[in-house]
């Protein structure tokens, strides 16, 4: 028997409740047959009276996973307007809505984005140029405009609010954005005039604004106009100037800033005095960079050998990886690293619990190991525990964790060696997020797949559902 509420034919399996404030609204006659309330989340307090479960069920802060079979119709009242309802495995979400024109407490907003295990196009536009993602996602179009979607609790989308978005929304009105980097809860970007901007969470100073105040819209970092490249890690940021100097700021608990200590910084600090840095990448707690002479350097946390130094000892200043001078590009995951040499070979090291090193096993490595024997790798990106890479022939390949279909292989089976994503040969650039992947094709089309964490896949429909009658009325146009 199906539930009273079905969205696009998907029967609702779960209800997830979070309490954030004291604005209550009634949710009447929630009829979910043979389903469970699986969690009341964090920051929960107060009483949630549920019919047939007694006079009331009290939940204190951080209590999770109270379970009860819902075999009949239950009335749930005292639920907050900011409540989020997580439904079934297709990643349908329902959110309590208190901002509709009628301000009707019996209206629920829902948006549907199916968790995808194969690439699906985001919209119909073909003017996307580059994309970067972590939990949130930001992308730049060929006209220089900046767009954002996904998780936004700390304002990391730059939209002057903290509302999650499940489809791309333009950040401001400017059309001079050049590059963008997504951290876990923060974002940094450079404009064509060489200025550096940041927004989102600043709890560890990762915005570089000399304080720890969160920002929900772009704020310029200093007044300089010579920033060239920027990357964001879990809670730290690194950037290179046009003069080849390297700078870092944010959390330094594992030495990931490269400043010879573990002191966090809230403004950009130069890493050493050299002026020959070419590219840089940030992981969860480690950093890697390549110099113009082709040497590779790493520093920060090294608990799984992600620094590639043949040990698991953390370093708080740059240390050269081997002696080779032919490194071309590098990417960092949570605890793993991948890099391509100028000869087109691909190498990886660090944590390998999901096979994300692509070495046909799950053994960690503390020094670079070649992935296969091919010499035609072009670009590589690392997610939390998966990797995606393009070859010079335009094909796209992926491996590692695939719990949510983030490999794009039409299944959820982990892979420990590279597997081609489809058969197309027109992939241009790829970015790996928390448990999803986003890519741009040579025709400028944007594609995404994997877990739709708070809309991170960038495609959804927004509708209003009226609750409280035997026949629910779908309202549109809000």
CSV table of C-alpha atoms in Angstrom, one decimal:
chain,number,residue,atom,x,y,z
A,1,UNK,CA,0.0,0.0,0.0
A,2,UNK,CA,1.4,3.4,-0.9
A,3,UNK,CA,1.5,6.5,1.2
A,4,UNK,CA,-0.9,9.4,0.9
A,5,UNK,CA,1.9,11.6,-0.4
A,6,UNK,CA,3.7,10.6,-3.7
A,7,UNK,CA,5.8,13.0,-5.7
A,8,UNK,CA,6.1,12.2,-9.4
A,9,UNK,CA,5.1,8.7,-8.6
A,10,UNK,CA,7.7,8.3,-5.9
A,11,UNK,CA,6.3,7.0,-2.6
A,12,UNK,CA,7.6,8.9,0.4
A,13,UNK,CA,9.7,6.5,2.5
A,14,UNK,CA,11.1,8.8,5.2
A,15,UNK,CA,10.5,11.9,7.1
A,16,UNK,CA,13.3,14.1,8.5
A,17,UNK,CA,12.6,16.9,10.9
A,18,UNK,CA,14.9,19.7,12.1
A,19,UNK,CA,14.0,22.4,14.6
A,20,UNK,CA,15.7,25.7,14.2
A,21,UNK,CA,13.4,28.4,15.6
A,22,UNK,CA,10.0,28.9,17.3
A,23,UNK,CA,7.9,29.5,14.2
A,24,UNK,CA,5.4,26.6,14.3
A,25,UNK,CA,3.0,25.4,11.7
A,26,UNK,CA,0.7,22.4,11.7
A,27,UNK,CA,1.3,19.5,9.3
A,28,UNK,CA,-2.0,17.7,9.4
A,29,UNK,CA,-2.9,14.1,8.4
A,30,UNK,CA,0.6,13.0,7.3
A,31,UNK,CA,-0.5,9.5,6.1
A,32,UNK,CA,2.6,7.4,5.4
A,33,UNK,CA,1.7,3.8,5.5
A,34,UNK,CA,4.3,1.3,6.6
A,35,UNK,CA,6.9,4.0,6.8
A,36,UNK,CA,9.2,5.2,9.6
A,37,UNK,CA,10.2,8.5,11.1
A,38,UNK,CA,13.9,7.9,10.9
A,39,UNK,CA,15.5,10.9,12.5
A,40,UNK,CA,14.7,14.2,14.2
A,41,UNK,CA,18.2,15.5,13.4
A,42,UNK,CA,20.3,17.8,15.3
A,43,UNK,CA,19.4,21.0,17.2
A,44,UNK,CA,16.1,19.4,18.1
A,45,UNK,CA,14.3,20.3,21.2
A,46,UNK,CA,10.7,20.6,22.4
A,47,UNK,CA,7.6,18.4,22.0
A,48,UNK,CA,6.4,16.9,18.8
A,49,UNK,CA,2.9,15.4,19.5
A,50,UNK,CA,2.3,12.5,17.2
A,51,UNK,CA,-1.2,11.0,17.2
A,52,UNK,CA,-1.3,7.3,18.2
A,53,UNK,CA,2.1,7.6,19.7
A,54,UNK,CA,0.9,9.1,23.0
A,55,UNK,CA,0.3,12.5,24.3
A,56,UNK,CA,3.6,13.8,23.0
A,57,UNK,CA,7.2,12.7,22.3
A,58,UNK,CA,9.9,15.0,23.7
A,59,UNK,CA,13.3,15.1,22.0
A,60,UNK,CA,16.3,16.9,23.5
A,61,UNK,CA,19.2,18.4,21.6
A,62,UNK,CA,21.2,15.9,19.4
A,63,UNK,CA,18.8,13.0,20.0
A,64,UNK,CA,18.6,11.1,16.7
A,65,UNK,CA,16.9,8.2,15.1
A,66,UNK,CA,13.7,7.7,17.2
A,67,UNK,CA,11.9,5.1,15.1
A,68,UNK,CA,8.2,4.3,15.0
A,69,UNK,CA,6.2,2.4,12.4
A,70,UNK,CA,3.6,4.5,10.8
A,71,UNK,CA,0.8,2.0,10.0
A,72,UNK,CA,-2.0,4.5,10.2
A,73,UNK,CA,-2.7,8.2,9.7
A,74,UNK,CA,-0.7,10.3,12.1
A,75,UNK,CA,-1.2,13.9,12.8
A,76,UNK,CA,2.2,15.7,13.4
A,77,UNK,CA,1.8,19.2,14.9
A,78,UNK,CA,4.2,21.7,16.4
A,79,UNK,CA,6.6,21.1,13.5
A,80,UNK,CA,8.8,24.1,12.6
A,81,UNK,CA,8.4,26.2,9.4
A,82,UNK,CA,12.1,25.5,8.5
A,83,UNK,CA,11.5,21.7,8.7
A,84,UNK,CA,13.1,19.6,6.0
A,85,UNK,CA,11.6,16.3,5.1
A,86,UNK,CA,13.8,13.7,3.4
A,87,UNK,CA,11.7,11.3,1.5
A,88,UNK,CA,12.8,8.4,-0.6
A,89,UNK,CA,16.0,7.1,-2.3
A,90,UNK,CA,15.2,9.2,-5.4
A,91,UNK,CA,16.3,12.3,-3.3
A,92,UNK,CA,13.0,14.1,-3.2
A,93,UNK,CA,12.9,16.8,-0.5
A,94,UNK,CA,10.0,18.6,1.1
A,95,UNK,CA,10.7,21.8,3.0
A,96,UNK,CA,8.2,23.6,5.2
A,97,UNK,CA,7.5,26.9,3.5
A,98,UNK,CA,6.4,30.0,5.4
A,99,UNK,CA,7.2,32.6,2.7
A,100,UNK,CA,4.5,31.9,0.1
A,101,UNK,CA,2.4,34.9,-1.0
A,102,UNK,CA,-0.5,33.7,1.2
A,103,UNK,CA,1.9,32.8,4.1
A,104,UNK,CA,-0.2,29.7,4.4
A,105,UNK,CA,1.2,27.4,7.1
A,106,UNK,CA,-0.5,24.5,5.4
A,107,UNK,CA,1.7,24.8,2.3
A,108,UNK,CA,4.8,22.7,1.8
A,109,UNK,CA,7.4,23.4,-0.8
A,110,UNK,CA,9.0,20.4,-2.5
A,111,UNK,CA,11.6,20.1,-5.1
A,112,UNK,CA,12.7,16.9,-6.8
A,113,UNK,CA,16.1,16.0,-8.1
A,114,UNK,CA,16.7,12.3,-8.7
A,115,UNK,CA,19.9,10.9,-7.4
A,116,UNK,CA,21.7,10.0,-10.7
A,117,UNK,CA,24.2,7.3,-11.5
A,118,UNK,CA,24.7,8.5,-15.1
A,119,UNK,CA,25.3,12.0,-16.5
A,120,UNK,CA,22.3,14.3,-17.0
A,121,UNK,CA,22.4,17.7,-18.5
A,122,UNK,CA,21.8,20.7,-16.2
A,123,UNK,CA,19.3,22.9,-18.2
A,124,UNK,CA,19.7,23.5,-21.9
A,125,UNK,CA,22.3,26.2,-22.0
A,126,UNK,CA,25.6,25.6,-23.9
A,127,UNK,CA,27.6,28.6,-22.6
A,128,UNK,CA,29.2,27.1,-19.5
A,129,UNK,CA,33.0,27.5,-19.3
A,130,UNK,CA,34.2,26.1,-16.0
A,131,UNK,CA,32.8,24.6,-12.9
A,132,UNK,CA,34.0,23.8,-9.4
A,133,UNK,CA,32.3,22.0,-6.6
A,134,UNK,CA,32.5,20.6,-3.1
A,135,UNK,CA,29.2,20.4,-1.3
A,136,UNK,CA,28.1,23.5,-3.1
A,137,UNK,CA,28.8,24.2,-6.8
A,138,UNK,CA,29.7,27.3,-8.7
A,139,UNK,CA,30.3,27.8,-12.4
A,140,UNK,CA,31.3,30.6,-14.7
A,141,UNK,CA,29.7,31.1,-18.1
A,142,UNK,CA,31.5,32.2,-21.3
A,143,UNK,CA,30.1,35.7,-20.7
A,144,UNK,CA,31.9,36.0,-17.4
A,145,UNK,CA,28.8,35.7,-15.2
A,146,UNK,CA,29.0,33.5,-12.0
A,147,UNK,CA,26.4,31.1,-11.0
A,148,UNK,CA,25.8,29.0,-7.8
A,149,UNK,CA,23.7,26.2,-6.4
A,150,UNK,CA,23.6,23.6,-3.7
A,151,UNK,CA,24.2,23.9,0.0
A,152,UNK,CA,24.2,27.4,1.4
A,153,UNK,CA,24.0,27.3,5.2
A,154,UNK,CA,26.9,29.6,5.6
A,155,UNK,CA,26.2,31.8,2.6
A,156,UNK,CA,28.8,30.1,0.4
A,157,UNK,CA,26.7,30.6,-2.7
A,158,UNK,CA,27.2,34.3,-2.5
A,159,UNK,CA,23.5,35.2,-2.9
A,160,UNK,CA,23.2,37.4,0.2
A,161,UNK,CA,21.2,34.8,2.0
A,162,UNK,CA,21.6,31.2,3.4
A,163,UNK,CA,18.9,29.6,1.3
A,164,UNK,CA,19.9,26.4,-0.5
A,165,UNK,CA,19.4,26.4,-4.2
A,166,UNK,CA,18.7,23.3,-6.4
A,167,UNK,CA,19.3,25.0,-9.7
A,168,UNK,CA,21.9,27.7,-10.9
A,169,UNK,CA,21.3,31.2,-9.6
A,170,UNK,CA,23.5,34.1,-10.8
A,171,UNK,CA,25.8,35.7,-8.2
A,172,UNK,CA,25.2,39.4,-8.5
A,173,UNK,CA,25.1,41.0,-11.9
A,174,UNK,CA,28.8,41.3,-12.8
A,175,UNK,CA,30.3,39.6,-15.9
A,176,UNK,CA,34.0,39.7,-15.1
A,177,UNK,CA,34.6,36.5,-13.1
A,178,UNK,CA,37.6,34.5,-14.2
A,179,UNK,CA,38.0,31.5,-11.8
A,180,UNK,CA,36.2,30.1,-8.8
A,181,UNK,CA,37.0,27.6,-6.1
A,182,UNK,CA,34.7,25.8,-3.7
A,183,UNK,CA,35.8,24.9,-0.2
A,184,UNK,CA,33.7,22.8,2.2
A,185,UNK,CA,31.7,25.8,3.4
A,186,UNK,CA,33.4,28.7,1.7
A,187,UNK,CA,34.1,30.0,-1.8
A,188,UNK,CA,36.9,32.1,-3.3
A,189,UNK,CA,37.0,33.6,-6.8
A,190,UNK,CA,39.1,35.9,-9.0
A,191,UNK,CA,37.9,38.5,-11.4
A,192,UNK,CA,39.4,39.4,-14.7
A,193,UNK,CA,40.9,42.5,-13.1
A,194,UNK,CA,43.0,40.3,-10.8
A,195,UNK,CA,41.0,41.1,-7.7
A,196,UNK,CA,40.3,38.2,-5.2
A,197,UNK,CA,36.9,37.8,-3.5
A,198,UNK,CA,35.6,35.3,-0.9
A,199,UNK,CA,32.4,34.4,0.9
A,200,UNK,CA,30.8,31.8,3.1
A,201,UNK,CA,32.1,30.4,6.4
A,202,UNK,CA,35.0,32.1,8.1
A,203,UNK,CA,35.3,30.2,11.3
A,204,UNK,CA,38.9,29.5,10.7
A,205,UNK,CA,39.7,32.7,8.8
A,206,UNK,CA,39.5,30.9,5.5
A,207,UNK,CA,38.0,34.0,3.8
A,208,UNK,CA,41.2,35.9,4.3
A,209,UNK,CA,39.3,39.0,5.5
A,210,UNK,CA,41.2,39.4,8.8
A,211,UNK,CA,38.3,38.1,10.9
A,212,UNK,CA,36.1,35.1,11.4
A,213,UNK,CA,32.8,36.6,10.3
A,214,UNK,CA,30.7,34.6,7.8
A,215,UNK,CA,29.8,36.4,4.6
A,216,UNK,CA,26.9,35.6,2.3
A,217,UNK,CA,28.0,37.8,-0.6
A,218,UNK,CA,31.4,38.3,-2.3
A,219,UNK,CA,33.8,40.5,-0.3
A,220,UNK,CA,37.2,41.6,-1.7
A,221,UNK,CA,40.3,40.2,-0.1
A,222,UNK,CA,42.6,43.2,0.3
A,223,UNK,CA,43.0,45.6,-2.5
A,224,UNK,CA,45.5,43.9,-4.8
A,225,UNK,CA,44.9,43.3,-8.5
A,226,UNK,CA,47.5,40.6,-9.2
A,227,UNK,CA,45.9,37.4,-8.1
A,228,UNK,CA,46.2,34.6,-10.7
A,229,UNK,CA,44.9,31.3,-9.3
A,230,UNK,CA,43.0,30.3,-6.2
A,231,UNK,CA,41.9,27.0,-4.6
A,232,UNK,CA,39.9,26.1,-1.5
A,233,UNK,CA,40.4,23.2,0.8
A,234,UNK,CA,38.3,22.0,3.7
A,235,UNK,CA,38.9,25.1,5.9
A,236,UNK,CA,41.8,26.7,4.1
A,237,UNK,CA,42.6,28.6,1.0
A,238,UNK,CA,45.7,29.0,-1.2
A,239,UNK,CA,46.4,31.4,-4.1
A,240,UNK,CA,49.1,32.3,-6.5
A,241,UNK,CA,49.8,35.8,-7.7
A,242,UNK,CA,51.0,36.9,-11.2
A,243,UNK,CA,54.5,37.3,-9.8
A,244,UNK,CA,54.6,33.6,-9.0
A,245,UNK,CA,54.4,34.0,-5.2
A,246,UNK,CA,52.2,31.5,-3.2
A,247,UNK,CA,49.9,32.6,-0.4
A,248,UNK,CA,47.7,30.7,2.1
A,249,UNK,CA,45.3,31.3,4.9
A,250,UNK,CA,42.7,29.6,7.1
A,251,UNK,CA,43.0,26.5,9.3
A,252,UNK,CA,46.6,25.3,9.9
A,253,UNK,CA,46.1,22.5,12.4
A,254,UNK,CA,48.0,20.0,10.2
A,255,UNK,CA,50.4,22.5,8.8
A,256,UNK,CA,48.4,22.8,5.5
A,257,UNK,CA,49.2,26.5,5.2
A,258,UNK,CA,52.9,25.7,4.7
A,259,UNK,CA,54.0,28.5,7.0
A,260,UNK,CA,56.3,26.2,9.2
A,261,UNK,CA,53.7,26.2,12.0
A,262,UNK,CA,50.2,25.2,12.9
A,263,UNK,CA,48.8,28.6,13.5
A,264,UNK,CA,45.6,29.5,11.7
A,265,UNK,CA,45.6,32.7,9.7
A,266,UNK,CA,42.7,35.0,8.8
A,267,UNK,CA,44.6,37.0,6.1
A,268,UNK,CA,46.8,35.9,3.2
A,269,UNK,CA,50.4,34.9,4.2
A,270,UNK,CA,53.2,34.3,1.8
A,271,UNK,CA,54.5,30.7,1.7
A,272,UNK,CA,58.3,31.2,1.7
A,273,UNK,CA,59.9,33.7,-0.6
A,274,UNK,CA,60.0,31.9,-3.9
A,275,UNK,CA,58.4,33.4,-7.1
A,276,UNK,CA,58.2,30.3,-9.2
A,277,UNK,CA,54.9,28.7,-8.2
A,278,UNK,CA,52.8,27.6,-11.1
A,279,UNK,CA,49.7,25.7,-9.7
A,280,UNK,CA,48.3,24.7,-6.4
A,281,UNK,CA,45.7,22.2,-5.0
A,282,UNK,CA,44.0,21.9,-1.6
A,283,UNK,CA,42.7,18.8,0.1
A,284,UNK,CA,40.9,18.3,3.4
A,285,UNK,CA,44.1,19.0,5.4
A,286,UNK,CA,46.9,19.0,2.9
A,287,UNK,CA,48.2,21.1,0.1
A,288,UNK,CA,50.2,20.3,-3.1
A,289,UNK,CA,51.8,22.7,-5.6
A,290,UNK,CA,53.9,22.6,-8.7
A,291,UNK,CA,56.7,25.0,-9.5
A,292,UNK,CA,57.5,26.4,-13.0
A,293,UNK,CA,60.5,24.0,-13.1
A,294,UNK,CA,58.1,21.0,-13.0
A,295,UNK,CA,58.9,20.0,-9.4
A,296,UNK,CA,56.1,18.8,-7.1
A,297,UNK,CA,55.8,19.9,-3.5
A,298,UNK,CA,53.4,19.0,-0.7
A,299,UNK,CA,52.7,19.8,2.9
A,300,UNK,CA,50.1,19.5,5.7
A,301,UNK,CA,48.4,16.4,7.0
A,302,UNK,CA,49.9,13.0,6.0
A,303,UNK,CA,48.0,10.4,8.0
A,304,UNK,CA,47.4,8.3,4.9
A,305,UNK,CA,50.5,9.2,2.9
A,306,UNK,CA,48.7,11.8,0.9
A,307,UNK,CA,51.8,14.0,0.7
A,308,UNK,CA,53.6,11.3,-1.3
A,309,UNK,CA,56.8,11.5,0.8
A,310,UNK,CA,57.1,7.7,1.5
A,311,UNK,CA,55.9,8.2,5.1
A,312,UNK,CA,53.0,9.4,7.1
A,313,UNK,CA,54.6,12.3,8.8
A,314,UNK,CA,52.8,15.6,8.6
A,315,UNK,CA,54.8,18.7,7.3
A,316,UNK,CA,54.2,22.3,7.9
A,317,UNK,CA,56.3,23.6,5.1
A,318,UNK,CA,56.7,22.5,1.5
A,319,UNK,CA,58.7,19.3,0.8
A,320,UNK,CA,59.6,18.1,-2.6
A,321,UNK,CA,58.0,14.9,-3.8
A,322,UNK,CA,60.8,12.9,-5.3
A,323,UNK,CA,63.3,14.6,-7.6
A,324,UNK,CA,61.4,14.6,-10.9
A,325,UNK,CA,60.8,17.9,-12.9
A,326,UNK,CA,58.1,16.8,-15.2
A,327,UNK,CA,54.9,17.3,-13.2
A,328,UNK,CA,52.1,19.2,-15.0
A,329,UNK,CA,49.0,19.3,-12.9
A,330,UNK,CA,47.9,18.1,-9.5
A,331,UNK,CA,44.5,17.6,-7.7
A,332,UNK,CA,43.8,16.8,-4.0
A,333,UNK,CA,40.9,14.8,-2.5
A,334,UNK,CA,40.0,14.5,1.1
A,335,UNK,CA,43.0,12.3,1.9
A,336,UNK,CA,44.4,11.4,-1.5
A,337,UNK,CA,46.3,13.1,-4.3
A,338,UNK,CA,46.5,12.6,-8.1
A,339,UNK,CA,48.8,14.3,-10.6
A,340,UNK,CA,49.6,14.2,-14.3
A,341,UNK,CA,53.1,14.5,-15.7
A,342,UNK,CA,54.0,16.3,-18.9
A,343,UNK,CA,54.3,12.9,-20.6
A,344,UNK,CA,50.6,12.3,-20.1
A,345,UNK,CA,51.0,9.6,-17.4
A,346,UNK,CA,48.7,9.7,-14.3
A,347,UNK,CA,49.9,9.1,-10.8
A,348,UNK,CA,48.1,8.8,-7.4
A,349,UNK,CA,48.8,8.2,-3.7
A,350,UNK,CA,47.3,8.5,-0.2
A,351,UNK,CA,44.0,7.0,1.1
A,352,UNK,CA,42.6,4.2,-1.0
A,353,UNK,CA,39.8,2.7,1.0
A,354,UNK,CA,37.3,2.9,-1.9
A,355,UNK,CA,39.8,2.2,-4.7
A,356,UNK,CA,40.1,5.9,-5.5
A,357,UNK,CA,43.8,5.6,-6.4
A,358,UNK,CA,42.8,3.6,-9.5
A,359,UNK,CA,45.4,0.9,-8.8
A,360,UNK,CA,43.1,-2.1,-8.8
A,361,UNK,CA,43.2,-2.5,-5.0
A,362,UNK,CA,42.3,-0.7,-1.8
A,363,UNK,CA,45.8,-0.4,-0.3
A,364,UNK,CA,46.9,3.1,0.8
A,365,UNK,CA,50.1,4.5,-0.9
A,366,UNK,CA,52.6,7.0,0.6
A,367,UNK,CA,54.4,7.7,-2.7
A,368,UNK,CA,53.2,8.3,-6.3
A,369,UNK,CA,52.2,5.1,-8.2
A,370,UNK,CA,51.3,5.2,-11.9
A,371,UNK,CA,47.7,4.5,-12.8
A,372,UNK,CA,47.9,2.0,-15.6
A,373,UNK,CA,50.4,2.6,-18.4
A,374,UNK,CA,48.6,5.1,-20.7
A,375,UNK,CA,50.2,8.4,-21.7
A,376,UNK,CA,47.1,10.4,-22.8
A,377,UNK,CA,45.7,11.8,-19.6
A,378,UNK,CA,44.7,15.4,-19.8
A,379,UNK,CA,42.9,16.6,-16.7
A,380,UNK,CA,42.1,15.1,-13.3
A,381,UNK,CA,39.8,16.0,-10.4
A,382,UNK,CA,39.4,14.5,-6.9
A,383,UNK,CA,36.3,14.3,-4.8
A,384,UNK,CA,35.9,13.1,-1.2
A,385,UNK,CA,36.8,9.5,-2.2
A,386,UNK,CA,36.5,9.3,-6.0
A,387,UNK,CA,38.4,10.6,-9.0
A,388,UNK,CA,37.4,11.6,-12.5
A,389,UNK,CA,39.7,12.4,-15.4
A,390,UNK,CA,39.7,13.2,-19.0
A,391,UNK,CA,42.0,12.0,-21.7
A,392,UNK,CA,43.4,13.9,-24.7
A,393,UNK,CA,40.8,12.1,-26.9
A,394,UNK,CA,38.0,13.8,-25.0
A,395,UNK,CA,36.8,10.6,-23.2
A,396,UNK,CA,35.9,10.8,-19.5
A,397,UNK,CA,36.9,8.2,-16.9
A,398,UNK,CA,36.1,7.7,-13.2
A,399,UNK,CA,36.9,5.4,-10.3
A,400,UNK,CA,36.6,5.1,-6.5
A,401,UNK,CA,33.6,5.5,-4.2
A,402,UNK,CA,30.3,5.1,-6.1
A,403,UNK,CA,27.8,4.8,-3.3
A,404,UNK,CA,25.6,7.5,-4.8
A,405,UNK,CA,26.4,6.9,-8.5
A,406,UNK,CA,29.1,9.6,-8.5
A,407,UNK,CA,31.1,7.7,-11.0
A,408,UNK,CA,28.4,8.1,-13.7
A,409,UNK,CA,28.5,4.4,-14.6
A,410,UNK,CA,24.8,3.7,-14.3
A,411,UNK,CA,25.3,1.7,-11.1
A,412,UNK,CA,26.5,2.2,-7.5
A,413,UNK,CA,29.4,-0.2,-7.5
A,414,UNK,CA,32.8,1.0,-6.4
A,415,UNK,CA,35.7,0.8,-8.9
A,416,UNK,CA,39.4,0.5,-8.2
A,417,UNK,CA,40.6,1.2,-11.7
A,418,UNK,CA,39.5,3.7,-14.3
A,419,UNK,CA,36.3,3.0,-16.2
A,420,UNK,CA,35.0,5.1,-19.1
A,421,UNK,CA,31.9,7.1,-18.5
A,422,UNK,CA,29.8,6.4,-21.6
A,423,UNK,CA,31.3,6.5,-25.0
A,424,UNK,CA,31.4,10.2,-25.8
A,425,UNK,CA,34.6,12.0,-26.8
A,426,UNK,CA,33.6,15.6,-26.1
A,427,UNK,CA,34.3,16.1,-22.4
A,428,UNK,CA,36.2,19.3,-21.7
A,429,UNK,CA,36.6,19.7,-17.9
A,430,UNK,CA,35.4,17.9,-14.8
A,431,UNK,CA,35.0,18.7,-11.1
A,432,UNK,CA,34.4,16.2,-8.3
A,433,UNK,CA,32.4,17.2,-5.2
A,434,UNK,CA,31.5,15.6,-1.9
A,435,UNK,CA,29.7,12.6,-3.5
A,436,UNK,CA,28.8,13.9,-6.9
A,437,UNK,CA,30.5,15.0,-10.2
A,438,UNK,CA,29.9,17.9,-12.5
A,439,UNK,CA,31.4,18.3,-16.0
A,440,UNK,CA,31.4,20.6,-19.0
A,441,UNK,CA,31.5,19.3,-22.6
A,442,UNK,CA,33.3,21.0,-25.4
A,443,UNK,CA,29.9,22.4,-26.6
A,444,UNK,CA,29.5,24.3,-23.3
A,445,UNK,CA,26.8,22.0,-21.9
A,446,UNK,CA,26.8,21.3,-18.2
A,447,UNK,CA,26.2,17.8,-16.9
A,448,UNK,CA,26.0,16.3,-13.3
A,449,UNK,CA,25.5,13.0,-11.6
A,450,UNK,CA,25.8,11.4,-8.1
A,451,UNK,CA,24.3,12.4,-4.8
A,452,UNK,CA,22.0,15.5,-4.9
A,453,UNK,CA,23.1,16.9,-1.6
A,454,UNK,CA,20.9,19.9,-1.0
A,455,UNK,CA,20.5,20.4,-4.8
A,456,UNK,CA,24.2,20.0,-5.7
A,457,UNK,CA,23.3,18.5,-9.1
A,458,UNK,CA,21.8,21.8,-10.1
A,459,UNK,CA,18.5,20.6,-11.6
A,460,UNK,CA,15.1,20.6,-9.9
A,461,UNK,CA,11.5,21.6,-10.0
A,462,UNK,CA,10.0,23.9,-7.4
A,463,UNK,CA,6.3,23.3,-6.5
A,464,UNK,CA,4.0,24.1,-3.6
A,465,UNK,CA,1.9,21.3,-2.1
A,466,UNK,CA,-1.2,22.1,-0.1
A,467,UNK,CA,-1.5,19.8,2.9
A,468,UNK,CA,-4.5,19.0,5.1
A,469,UNK,CA,-7.2,17.6,2.8
A,470,UNK,CA,-7.9,14.2,1.5
A,471,UNK,CA,-6.9,15.4,-2.0
A,472,UNK,CA,-3.7,17.4,-2.0
A,473,UNK,CA,-3.7,20.3,-4.4
A,474,UNK,CA,-0.6,21.1,-6.4
A,475,UNK,CA,0.0,24.9,-6.5
A,476,UNK,CA,2.4,26.4,-9.0
A,477,UNK,CA,3.6,29.9,-9.9
A,478,UNK,CA,5.1,30.8,-6.5
